Amino acid sequence: MSATGIRADRRAAAVVTGVGVVAPTGIGAGRHWDSVLAGKSGLGRITRFDPSGYPVQVAGEVPGFDAGEEVPGRLVPQTDRFTHFALAAAEAALGDARADPATLPEYEMAVVTASSSGGTEFGQHEMERLYRKGPSWVGAYQSIAWFYAATTGQVSIRHGMRGPCGVLCCEQAGGLDALGQARRLLNTGSRLVLSGGTDASLCPYGLVAQLSSGGLSTVDDPARAYLPFDAAASGYVPGEGGALLVVESADSARERGAPSYGRLLGYASGFDPAPGSGRPPVLAAVIRRALADAGAGASEVDVVFADASGVPAQDLAEARAITEVFGAGAVPVTAPKTLTGRLYAGGAALDAVTALLALSGGVVPHTAGLGRPAPGCEIDLVLDRPRQTAPRTALVLARGHGGFTSALLLGAGDRTDLADLTDLTDLTDRTT
């Protein structure tokens, strides 16, 4: 029996056949992957509102996203930006998977997403109406647009997916938890699950709420604000966006003739003990359980995509957990999220997509922007440029505010159309 409650020998193989990305590194998996390989950052001074009155000036904003072009017109005023992102990512993921929901049994398609804050910006605008003009000016859609599950509901309705639907609210770890739940649903009657996460809290109300964590960087230089595992680490940069993935049973993908980016081999989650309890954090144990769930040993992991908090104490704890499981410097570790900031519920989902692209492309992307490793972080952090090691497995880690902790082991698939995207000889030309 595994952490999923389903015996390993009774589980259907879960594969990812499509991905949709809306991120500070670009809209679309190809543009995102180009930016990752080139180390092209999406961080900059906040432009969605005037940040001059706030201690945080830098964020990762999705460039050039026009909801009017990406989302059906009637849904734009009815939903929040985090749902706009998800609707666009879902459309892209289904197209990438060449999956037409109209041709599949409606009750065998499911949706499970992650959200850490719901429709923050939509809620802010409605509160402004309430206090400036009165309750009669609050729109009817406030009742549903703020809701954490708004994205799952809208994606489900949009594509006629009437199977099990749900939302996971576990902050940064939620993106992995949603994928873990997607795999579970494949064993309970679903054949295709849209899964992943998005968040969009770059508005005054959302930023103030994030400040309460105490982990945000107040450095106003985008190149120096987010440096996980670095001696100059000062916290993390907030971001927006995320990714959705099409998760199918291998049998379903085979019937459709759909190749896959990779397989969901093992998953586990846990929760850190309360501060001051004297008990250790759970990350190392969660990693071991994810490996056990996959029936894999530590030596079979080819790369680790770190959670990379950017808060020195949390970076050190993560580095020690990785070292405890794998040994000092024994496995390449990377954190491409230095290019996007932490996307909360969208962050781990995007990391999973990046890891799948890495497996498909045969390369480990680097962690851009770092200079001097922090003392005590005895990990083999991939720096300066991508490393061509032909990885076949990738472990993605995620920790959410308050103690949520998850790990997902991915295995390589059989998609072969990424070779051109992973040519490392002309990175600069392709990203200008």
Tab-separated table of C-alpha atoms in Angstrom:
chain	number	residue	atom	x	y	z
A	1	MET	CA	0.000	0.000	0.000
A	2	SER	CA	1.292	3.469	-0.825
A	3	ALA	CA	0.551	6.958	0.421
A	4	THR	CA	-2.210	7.120	-2.183
A	5	GLY	CA	-4.105	4.294	-0.525
A	6	ILE	CA	-3.950	2.245	-3.715
A	7	ARG	CA	-1.686	-0.770	-3.992
A	8	ALA	CA	1.181	-0.210	-6.392
A	9	ASP	CA	0.442	-3.404	-8.274
A	10	ARG	CA	-3.107	-2.214	-8.956
A	11	ARG	CA	-2.235	1.232	-10.217
A	12	ALA	CA	-2.529	2.253	-13.854
A	13	ALA	CA	0.600	3.900	-15.232
A	14	ALA	CA	0.014	7.673	-15.304
A	15	VAL	CA	1.548	9.671	-18.147
A	16	VAL	CA	1.581	13.365	-19.091
A	17	THR	CA	0.569	13.877	-22.714
A	18	GLY	CA	0.113	17.646	-22.819
A	19	VAL	CA	1.289	20.776	-21.033
A	20	GLY	CA	0.092	24.382	-20.981
A	21	VAL	CA	2.241	27.171	-19.531
A	22	VAL	CA	1.442	30.764	-18.576
A	23	ALA	CA	4.497	32.106	-16.751
A	24	PRO	CA	6.780	35.128	-16.337
A	25	THR	CA	9.181	33.275	-18.619
A	26	GLY	CA	6.602	33.323	-21.394
A	27	ILE	CA	3.244	32.028	-22.551
A	28	GLY	CA	3.541	28.540	-24.003
A	29	ALA	CA	5.826	25.637	-23.132
A	30	GLY	CA	8.235	26.359	-25.986
A	31	ARG	CA	8.764	29.995	-25.029
A	32	HIS	CA	9.147	29.057	-21.361
A	33	TRP	CA	11.691	26.347	-22.169
A	34	ASP	CA	13.657	28.737	-24.369
A	35	SER	CA	13.859	31.229	-21.510
A	36	VAL	CA	14.879	28.549	-19.014
A	37	LEU	CA	17.706	27.258	-21.177
A	38	ALA	CA	18.947	30.786	-21.861
A	39	GLY	CA	18.585	31.911	-18.236
A	40	LYS	CA	16.306	34.727	-19.380
A	41	SER	CA	14.608	36.184	-16.311
A	42	GLY	CA	10.992	37.255	-16.085
A	43	LEU	CA	11.579	39.262	-12.908
A	44	GLY	CA	11.254	43.043	-12.868
A	45	ARG	CA	9.732	46.005	-11.081
A	46	ILE	CA	6.007	45.500	-10.515
A	47	THR	CA	3.943	47.149	-13.263
A	48	ARG	CA	0.419	45.922	-12.510
A	49	PHE	CA	0.134	48.699	-9.879
A	50	ASP	CA	2.395	51.346	-8.394
A	51	PRO	CA	4.522	49.454	-5.828
A	52	SER	CA	6.337	52.529	-4.502
A	53	GLY	CA	4.421	52.452	-1.212
A	54	TYR	CA	5.242	48.814	-0.486
A	55	PRO	CA	8.454	47.191	0.781
A	56	VAL	CA	8.458	44.695	-2.134
A	57	GLN	CA	9.197	46.228	-5.528
A	58	VAL	CA	10.116	43.190	-7.674
A	59	ALA	CA	7.908	40.368	-8.959
A	60	GLY	CA	7.511	37.892	-11.784
A	61	GLU	CA	4.661	39.073	-14.012
A	62	VAL	CA	3.323	37.187	-17.030
A	63	PRO	CA	4.317	39.334	-20.020
A	64	GLY	CA	1.786	40.216	-22.698
A	65	PHE	CA	-1.133	38.193	-21.367
A	66	ASP	CA	-4.396	39.515	-22.847
A	67	ALA	CA	-7.390	37.812	-21.276
A	68	GLY	CA	-9.561	39.080	-24.120
A	69	GLU	CA	-7.521	37.015	-26.562
A	70	GLU	CA	-6.929	33.959	-24.389
A	71	VAL	CA	-10.324	33.494	-22.717
A	72	PRO	CA	-13.904	33.429	-24.080
A	73	GLY	CA	-15.228	36.982	-23.877
A	74	ARG	CA	-18.136	36.342	-21.526
A	75	LEU	CA	-15.819	34.698	-18.990
A	76	VAL	CA	-13.393	37.608	-18.725
A	77	PRO	CA	-15.577	39.812	-16.486
A	78	GLN	CA	-16.929	36.800	-14.594
A	79	THR	CA	-13.595	35.375	-13.427
A	80	ASP	CA	-10.297	36.383	-11.843
A	81	ARG	CA	-6.883	36.544	-13.477
A	82	PHE	CA	-5.819	33.227	-11.896
A	83	THR	CA	-8.734	31.562	-13.677
A	84	HIS	CA	-7.881	33.371	-16.931
A	85	PHE	CA	-4.388	31.852	-16.687
A	86	ALA	CA	-5.801	28.401	-16.044
A	87	LEU	CA	-8.331	28.537	-18.884
A	88	ALA	CA	-5.549	29.525	-21.295
A	89	ALA	CA	-3.206	26.836	-19.945
A	90	ALA	CA	-5.943	24.175	-20.119
A	91	GLU	CA	-6.674	25.009	-23.745
A	92	ALA	CA	-2.980	24.793	-24.581
A	93	ALA	CA	-2.487	21.531	-22.674
A	94	LEU	CA	-5.407	19.825	-24.398
A	95	GLY	CA	-4.168	21.014	-27.778
A	96	ASP	CA	-0.656	19.831	-26.978
A	97	ALA	CA	-2.036	16.420	-26.016
A	98	ARG	CA	-4.204	16.362	-29.158
A	99	ALA	CA	-7.094	15.481	-26.893
A	100	ASP	CA	-10.581	16.556	-27.966
A	101	PRO	CA	-12.877	16.384	-24.919
A	102	ALA	CA	-15.914	16.222	-27.212
A	103	THR	CA	-14.802	12.756	-28.323
A	104	LEU	CA	-14.223	11.326	-24.834
A	105	PRO	CA	-16.780	10.092	-22.257
A	106	GLU	CA	-17.686	13.182	-20.206
A	107	TYR	CA	-17.783	11.359	-16.863
A	108	GLU	CA	-14.342	9.812	-17.463
A	109	MET	CA	-12.651	13.230	-17.617
A	110	ALA	CA	-11.725	14.990	-14.364
A	111	VAL	CA	-10.274	18.320	-13.247
A	112	VAL	CA	-8.159	18.937	-10.151
A	113	THR	CA	-6.235	22.166	-9.676
A	114	ALA	CA	-4.352	23.950	-6.917
A	115	SER	CA	-4.841	27.493	-5.661
A	116	SER	CA	-3.272	29.278	-2.724
A	117	SER	CA	-5.305	32.471	-2.633
A	118	GLY	CA	-8.232	32.241	-5.053
A	119	GLY	CA	-9.442	35.286	-6.956
A	120	THR	CA	-7.545	37.926	-5.004
A	121	GLU	CA	-7.606	40.774	-7.506
A	122	PHE	CA	-11.278	40.219	-8.359
A	123	GLY	CA	-12.070	40.329	-4.637
A	124	GLN	CA	-10.080	43.530	-4.161
A	125	HIS	CA	-12.037	45.327	-6.869
A	126	GLU	CA	-15.362	44.198	-5.395
A	127	MET	CA	-14.331	45.400	-1.935
A	128	GLU	CA	-13.419	48.751	-3.472
A	129	ARG	CA	-16.943	48.941	-4.916
A	130	LEU	CA	-18.437	47.973	-1.560
A	131	TYR	CA	-16.662	50.646	0.469
A	132	ARG	CA	-16.769	53.412	-2.138
A	133	LYS	CA	-20.274	52.963	-3.552
A	134	GLY	CA	-22.192	50.551	-1.345
A	135	PRO	CA	-23.314	46.919	-1.372
A	136	SER	CA	-25.576	47.265	-4.395
A	137	TRP	CA	-22.458	47.845	-6.528
A	138	VAL	CA	-20.885	44.506	-5.648
A	139	GLY	CA	-21.207	42.250	-8.695
A	140	ALA	CA	-22.968	38.905	-8.623
A	141	TYR	CA	-19.837	37.105	-9.829
A	142	GLN	CA	-18.037	37.944	-6.576
A	143	SER	CA	-19.902	34.949	-5.165
A	144	ILE	CA	-17.929	32.553	-7.359
A	145	ALA	CA	-14.889	34.324	-8.846
A	146	TRP	CA	-12.944	34.605	-5.567
A	147	PHE	CA	-13.459	30.950	-4.719
A	148	TYR	CA	-10.397	28.655	-4.690
A	149	ALA	CA	-12.299	26.120	-6.775
A	150	ALA	CA	-13.401	28.700	-9.372
A	151	THR	CA	-10.729	27.557	-11.796
A	152	THR	CA	-11.616	23.887	-11.515
A	153	GLY	CA	-15.283	24.682	-12.037
A	154	GLN	CA	-14.752	26.935	-15.052
A	155	VAL	CA	-12.334	24.510	-16.738
A	156	SER	CA	-14.738	21.644	-16.085
A	157	ILE	CA	-17.681	23.543	-17.575
A	158	ARG	CA	-15.670	24.865	-20.507
A	159	HIS	CA	-14.569	21.398	-21.650
A	160	GLY	CA	-17.528	19.302	-20.519
A	161	MET	CA	-15.482	17.330	-18.012
A	162	ARG	CA	-18.051	15.925	-15.589
A	163	GLY	CA	-15.943	13.409	-13.712
A	164	PRO	CA	-14.468	14.038	-10.242
A	165	CYS	CA	-13.405	17.651	-9.703
A	166	GLY	CA	-11.560	19.285	-6.836
A	167	VAL	CA	-9.067	21.879	-5.655
A	168	LEU	CA	-6.023	21.571	-3.373
A	169	CYS	CA	-5.101	24.565	-1.190
A	170	CYS	CA	-1.584	23.768	0.037
A	171	GLU	CA	0.258	26.891	-1.165
A	172	GLN	CA	3.410	26.020	-3.132
A	173	ALA	CA	3.017	22.265	-2.506
A	174	GLY	CA	-0.471	22.289	-4.000
A	175	GLY	CA	0.780	21.968	-7.568
A	176	LEU	CA	2.309	18.577	-6.762
A	177	ASP	CA	-0.619	17.503	-4.617
A	178	ALA	CA	-2.946	18.143	-7.553
A	179	LEU	CA	-0.835	15.869	-9.749
A	180	GLY	CA	-0.785	13.227	-7.028
A	181	GLN	CA	-4.570	13.420	-6.879
A	182	ALA	CA	-4.756	13.194	-10.678
A	183	ARG	CA	-2.866	9.921	-10.550
A	184	ARG	CA	-5.233	8.626	-7.877
A	185	LEU	CA	-8.269	9.524	-9.998
A	186	LEU	CA	-6.930	7.428	-12.873
A	187	ASN	CA	-7.354	4.429	-10.607
A	188	THR	CA	-10.932	5.246	-9.715
A	189	GLY	CA	-12.484	5.426	-13.153
A	190	SER	CA	-11.092	8.561	-14.822
A	191	ARG	CA	-9.113	8.214	-18.033
A	192	LEU	CA	-7.984	11.834	-18.469
A	193	VAL	CA	-7.395	14.493	-15.813
A	194	LEU	CA	-6.571	18.161	-16.322
A	195	SER	CA	-4.347	19.032	-13.386
A	196	GLY	CA	-1.890	21.636	-12.147
A	197	GLY	CA	-2.211	25.081	-10.660
A	198	THR	CA	-2.186	28.826	-11.210
A	199	ASP	CA	-2.119	31.885	-8.976
A	200	ALA	CA	-2.320	35.622	-9.594
A	201	SER	CA	-2.001	37.752	-6.497
A	202	LEU	CA	0.004	40.711	-7.784
A	203	CYS	CA	-2.381	43.399	-6.628
A	204	PRO	CA	-2.143	45.605	-3.513
A	205	TYR	CA	-4.476	43.380	-1.482
A	206	GLY	CA	-2.660	40.232	-2.581
A	207	LEU	CA	0.797	41.634	-1.947
A	208	VAL	CA	-0.103	42.810	1.560
A	209	ALA	CA	-1.387	39.325	2.352
A	210	GLN	CA	1.856	37.793	1.122
A	211	LEU	CA	3.958	40.143	3.260
A	212	SER	CA	2.621	38.427	6.367
A	213	SER	CA	4.754	35.353	5.614
A	214	GLY	CA	7.920	37.335	6.337
A	215	GLY	CA	9.719	35.530	3.519
A	216	LEU	CA	9.551	38.067	0.678
A	217	SER	CA	12.686	39.767	-0.555
A	218	THR	CA	12.770	43.547	-0.263
A	219	VAL	CA	15.805	43.893	-2.555
A	220	ASP	CA	14.776	46.170	-5.428
A	221	ASP	CA	17.329	44.868	-7.964
A	222	PRO	CA	15.603	42.128	-10.036
A	223	ALA	CA	18.969	40.425	-10.597
A	224	ARG	CA	19.712	40.215	-6.850
A	225	ALA	CA	16.291	39.841	-5.254
A	226	TYR	CA	15.885	36.043	-5.436
A	227	LEU	CA	19.032	33.976	-4.864
A	228	PRO	CA	18.184	30.622	-3.244
A	229	PHE	CA	21.106	28.607	-1.852
A	230	ASP	CA	23.313	31.679	-2.302
A	231	ALA	CA	25.273	33.487	0.408
A	232	ALA	CA	23.355	36.653	-0.531
A	233	ALA	CA	19.883	35.057	-0.279
A	234	SER	CA	17.350	37.505	1.173
A	235	GLY	CA	13.988	35.846	0.647
A	236	TYR	CA	11.904	35.126	-2.418
A	237	VAL	CA	10.233	37.147	-5.145
A	238	PRO	CA	6.477	36.698	-5.646
A	239	GLY	CA	5.241	35.695	-9.075
A	240	GLU	CA	2.082	34.869	-10.985
A	241	GLY	CA	1.100	32.183	-13.470
A	242	GLY	CA	1.507	28.436	-13.487
A	243	ALA	CA	0.797	25.412	-15.637
A	244	LEU	CA	-1.820	22.785	-16.375
A	245	LEU	CA	-1.048	19.250	-17.494
A	246	VAL	CA	-3.047	16.514	-19.206
A	247	VAL	CA	-2.587	13.358	-17.139
A	248	GLU	CA	-3.832	10.118	-18.658
A	249	SER	CA	-3.587	6.431	-18.036
A	250	ALA	CA	-0.935	4.948	-20.287
A	251	ASP	CA	-3.623	2.727	-21.816
A	252	SER	CA	-5.766	5.739	-22.691
A	253	ALA	CA	-2.813	7.577	-24.240
A	254	ARG	CA	-1.860	4.464	-26.194
A	255	GLU	CA	-5.416	4.101	-27.541
A	256	ARG	CA	-5.288	7.694	-28.770
A	257	GLY	CA	-1.805	7.255	-30.206
A	258	ALA	CA	-0.566	10.101	-27.990
A	259	PRO	CA	3.117	10.173	-26.989
A	260	SER	CA	3.995	11.356	-23.492
A	261	TYR	CA	6.391	13.814	-21.905
A	262	GLY	CA	6.836	11.447	-19.001
A	263	ARG	CA	5.350	9.318	-16.257
A	264	LEU	CA	4.246	10.075	-12.685
A	265	LEU	CA	6.307	7.429	-10.915
A	266	GLY	CA	5.990	8.273	-7.236
A	267	TYR	CA	4.381	10.859	-4.980
A	268	ALA	CA	4.222	11.617	-1.273
A	269	SER	CA	3.242	14.513	0.955
A	270	GLY	CA	3.639	15.493	4.591
A	271	PHE	CA	3.358	18.368	7.019
A	272	ASP	CA	6.088	19.941	9.103
A	273	PRO	CA	5.765	19.853	12.895
A	274	ALA	CA	4.947	23.081	14.684
A	275	PRO	CA	7.882	25.461	15.251
A	276	GLY	CA	9.509	24.851	18.619
A	277	SER	CA	8.349	21.248	18.809
A	278	GLY	CA	11.917	19.962	18.580
A	279	ARG	CA	10.938	17.539	15.838
A	280	PRO	CA	12.703	17.689	12.452
A	281	PRO	CA	11.052	18.915	9.235
A	282	VAL	CA	9.479	16.200	7.107
A	283	LEU	CA	11.126	16.850	3.736
A	284	ALA	CA	13.656	14.000	3.901
A	285	ALA	CA	10.958	11.548	4.975
A	286	VAL	CA	8.637	12.761	2.204
A	287	ILE	CA	11.380	12.265	-0.392
A	288	ARG	CA	11.982	8.721	0.846
A	289	ARG	CA	8.269	7.923	0.709
A	290	ALA	CA	7.969	9.275	-2.819
A	291	LEU	CA	10.884	7.088	-3.894
A	292	ALA	CA	9.368	4.090	-2.117
A	293	ASP	CA	6.041	4.787	-3.812
A	294	ALA	CA	7.877	4.594	-7.136
A	295	GLY	CA	9.868	1.528	-6.118
A	296	ALA	CA	13.032	3.517	-6.848
A	297	GLY	CA	16.263	4.022	-4.962
A	298	ALA	CA	18.054	7.315	-4.386
A	299	SER	CA	20.729	6.379	-6.914
A	300	GLU	CA	18.040	6.208	-9.625
A	301	VAL	CA	17.233	9.939	-9.388
A	302	ASP	CA	19.039	11.943	-12.079
A	303	VAL	CA	18.104	15.482	-11.041
A	304	VAL	CA	16.274	17.270	-8.226
A	305	PHE	CA	14.155	20.360	-8.896
A	306	ALA	CA	14.416	22.138	-5.555
A	307	ASP	CA	11.696	24.097	-3.802
A	308	ALA	CA	14.313	26.856	-3.375
A	309	SER	CA	12.695	29.149	-0.838
A	310	GLY	CA	15.377	31.826	-0.918
A	311	VAL	CA	14.978	32.206	2.870
A	312	PRO	CA	18.421	31.155	4.180
A	313	ALA	CA	17.214	28.911	7.011
A	314	GLN	CA	14.755	27.139	4.725
A	315	ASP	CA	17.365	26.738	1.984
A	316	LEU	CA	19.739	25.168	4.484
A	317	ALA	CA	17.019	22.789	5.712
A	318	GLU	CA	16.232	21.739	2.130
A	319	ALA	CA	19.908	21.245	1.259
A	320	ARG	CA	20.373	19.099	4.366
A	321	ALA	CA	17.339	16.977	3.498
A	322	ILE	CA	18.645	16.405	-0.045
A	323	THR	CA	22.089	15.551	1.322
A	324	GLU	CA	20.566	13.220	3.926
A	325	VAL	CA	18.759	11.199	1.258
A	326	PHE	CA	21.218	11.338	-1.651
A	327	GLY	CA	24.577	12.183	-0.073
A	328	ALA	CA	26.623	15.385	-0.331
A	329	GLY	CA	26.833	16.541	-3.944
A	330	ALA	CA	25.570	13.169	-5.180
A	331	VAL	CA	22.748	14.388	-7.432
A	332	PRO	CA	22.418	17.514	-9.626
A	333	VAL	CA	20.056	20.076	-8.107
A	334	THR	CA	18.446	22.945	-9.962
A	335	ALA	CA	15.940	25.748	-9.357
A	336	PRO	CA	14.810	27.401	-12.609
A	337	LYS	CA	12.211	29.299	-10.600
A	338	THR	CA	14.852	32.001	-10.033
A	339	LEU	CA	13.604	33.216	-13.435
A	340	THR	CA	9.941	33.415	-12.422
A	341	GLY	CA	9.776	33.973	-8.696
A	342	ARG	CA	7.643	31.723	-6.548
A	343	LEU	CA	4.269	31.245	-8.190
A	344	TYR	CA	2.602	29.698	-5.129
A	345	ALA	CA	0.100	27.063	-6.330
A	346	GLY	CA	1.397	27.531	-9.866
A	347	GLY	CA	5.049	27.112	-8.931
A	348	ALA	CA	5.314	23.379	-8.420
A	349	ALA	CA	3.075	22.671	-11.409
A	350	LEU	CA	5.418	24.771	-13.544
A	351	ASP	CA	8.418	22.984	-12.023
A	352	ALA	CA	6.854	19.662	-13.013
A	353	VAL	CA	6.455	20.888	-16.596
A	354	THR	CA	10.044	22.159	-16.658
A	355	ALA	CA	11.247	18.812	-15.326
A	356	LEU	CA	9.297	16.951	-18.007
A	357	LEU	CA	10.786	19.210	-20.683
A	358	ALA	CA	14.220	18.509	-19.238
A	359	LEU	CA	13.628	14.755	-19.430
A	360	SER	CA	12.306	15.040	-22.960
A	361	GLY	CA	15.188	17.276	-24.025
A	362	GLY	CA	17.930	15.303	-22.249
A	363	VAL	CA	19.304	18.306	-20.364
A	364	VAL	CA	19.330	19.690	-16.820
A	365	PRO	CA	18.520	23.420	-16.846
A	366	HIS	CA	20.661	25.632	-14.672
A	367	THR	CA	19.848	27.924	-11.761
A	368	ALA	CA	20.438	31.377	-13.172
A	369	GLY	CA	21.777	34.388	-11.347
A	370	LEU	CA	23.585	32.846	-8.397
A	371	GLY	CA	27.126	33.746	-7.411
A	372	ARG	CA	28.487	32.322	-4.132
A	373	PRO	CA	26.992	29.172	-2.526
A	374	ALA	CA	25.648	29.603	0.997
A	375	PRO	CA	27.687	27.930	3.750
A	376	GLY	CA	26.391	24.473	4.638
A	377	CYS	CA	24.482	23.893	1.385
A	378	GLU	CA	26.458	20.852	0.235
A	379	ILE	CA	24.491	20.200	-2.927
A	380	ASP	CA	25.569	19.949	-6.557
A	381	LEU	CA	23.704	23.036	-7.741
A	382	VAL	CA	23.724	23.325	-11.542
A	383	LEU	CA	24.958	26.850	-12.291
A	384	ASP	CA	26.024	29.063	-15.198
A	385	ARG	CA	24.587	26.961	-18.062
A	386	PRO	CA	22.485	23.837	-18.683
A	387	ARG	CA	24.132	20.472	-18.137
A	388	GLN	CA	23.639	17.801	-20.802
A	389	THR	CA	23.382	14.583	-18.800
A	390	ALA	CA	20.432	12.893	-20.534
A	391	PRO	CA	18.377	12.571	-17.300
A	392	ARG	CA	15.722	9.834	-17.198
A	393	THR	CA	14.177	10.664	-13.827
A	394	ALA	CA	13.519	13.954	-12.022
A	395	LEU	CA	12.393	14.567	-8.458
A	396	VAL	CA	10.353	17.756	-7.925
A	397	LEU	CA	10.125	19.177	-4.397
A	398	ALA	CA	7.687	21.756	-3.039
A	399	ARG	CA	7.074	23.302	0.358
A	400	GLY	CA	4.130	25.535	1.148
A	401	HIS	CA	3.712	28.228	3.785
A	402	GLY	CA	2.730	26.678	7.096
A	403	GLY	CA	4.425	23.320	6.552
A	404	PHE	CA	2.928	21.679	3.463
A	405	THR	CA	5.591	19.453	1.884
A	406	SER	CA	5.386	17.291	-1.233
A	407	ALA	CA	7.629	15.342	-3.587
A	408	LEU	CA	6.926	13.922	-7.048
A	409	LEU	CA	9.179	11.575	-9.012
A	410	LEU	CA	8.871	11.824	-12.788
A	411	GLY	CA	10.190	9.445	-15.426
A	412	ALA	CA	11.009	10.186	-19.065
A	413	GLY	CA	8.391	9.593	-21.751
A	414	ASP	CA	8.572	9.003	-25.477
A	415	ARG	CA	7.979	12.426	-27.038
A	416	THR	CA	10.720	13.203	-29.514
A	417	ASP	CA	9.629	16.582	-30.900
A	418	LEU	CA	11.664	18.678	-28.455
A	419	ALA	CA	15.081	18.159	-29.998
A	420	ASP	CA	15.028	21.511	-31.808
A	421	LEU	CA	13.913	23.323	-28.676
A	422	THR	CA	16.829	21.904	-26.723
A	423	ASP	CA	19.651	22.811	-29.078
A	424	LEU	CA	22.037	24.667	-26.767
A	425	THR	CA	24.284	26.133	-29.437
A	426	ASP	CA	22.369	29.365	-30.096
A	427	LEU	CA	20.542	30.200	-26.896
A	428	THR	CA	21.129	33.934	-27.086
A	429	ASP	CA	19.793	34.210	-30.633
A	430	ARG	CA	16.604	32.294	-29.793
A	431	THR	CA	15.648	34.451	-26.816
A	432	THR	CA	16.107	37.900	-28.258
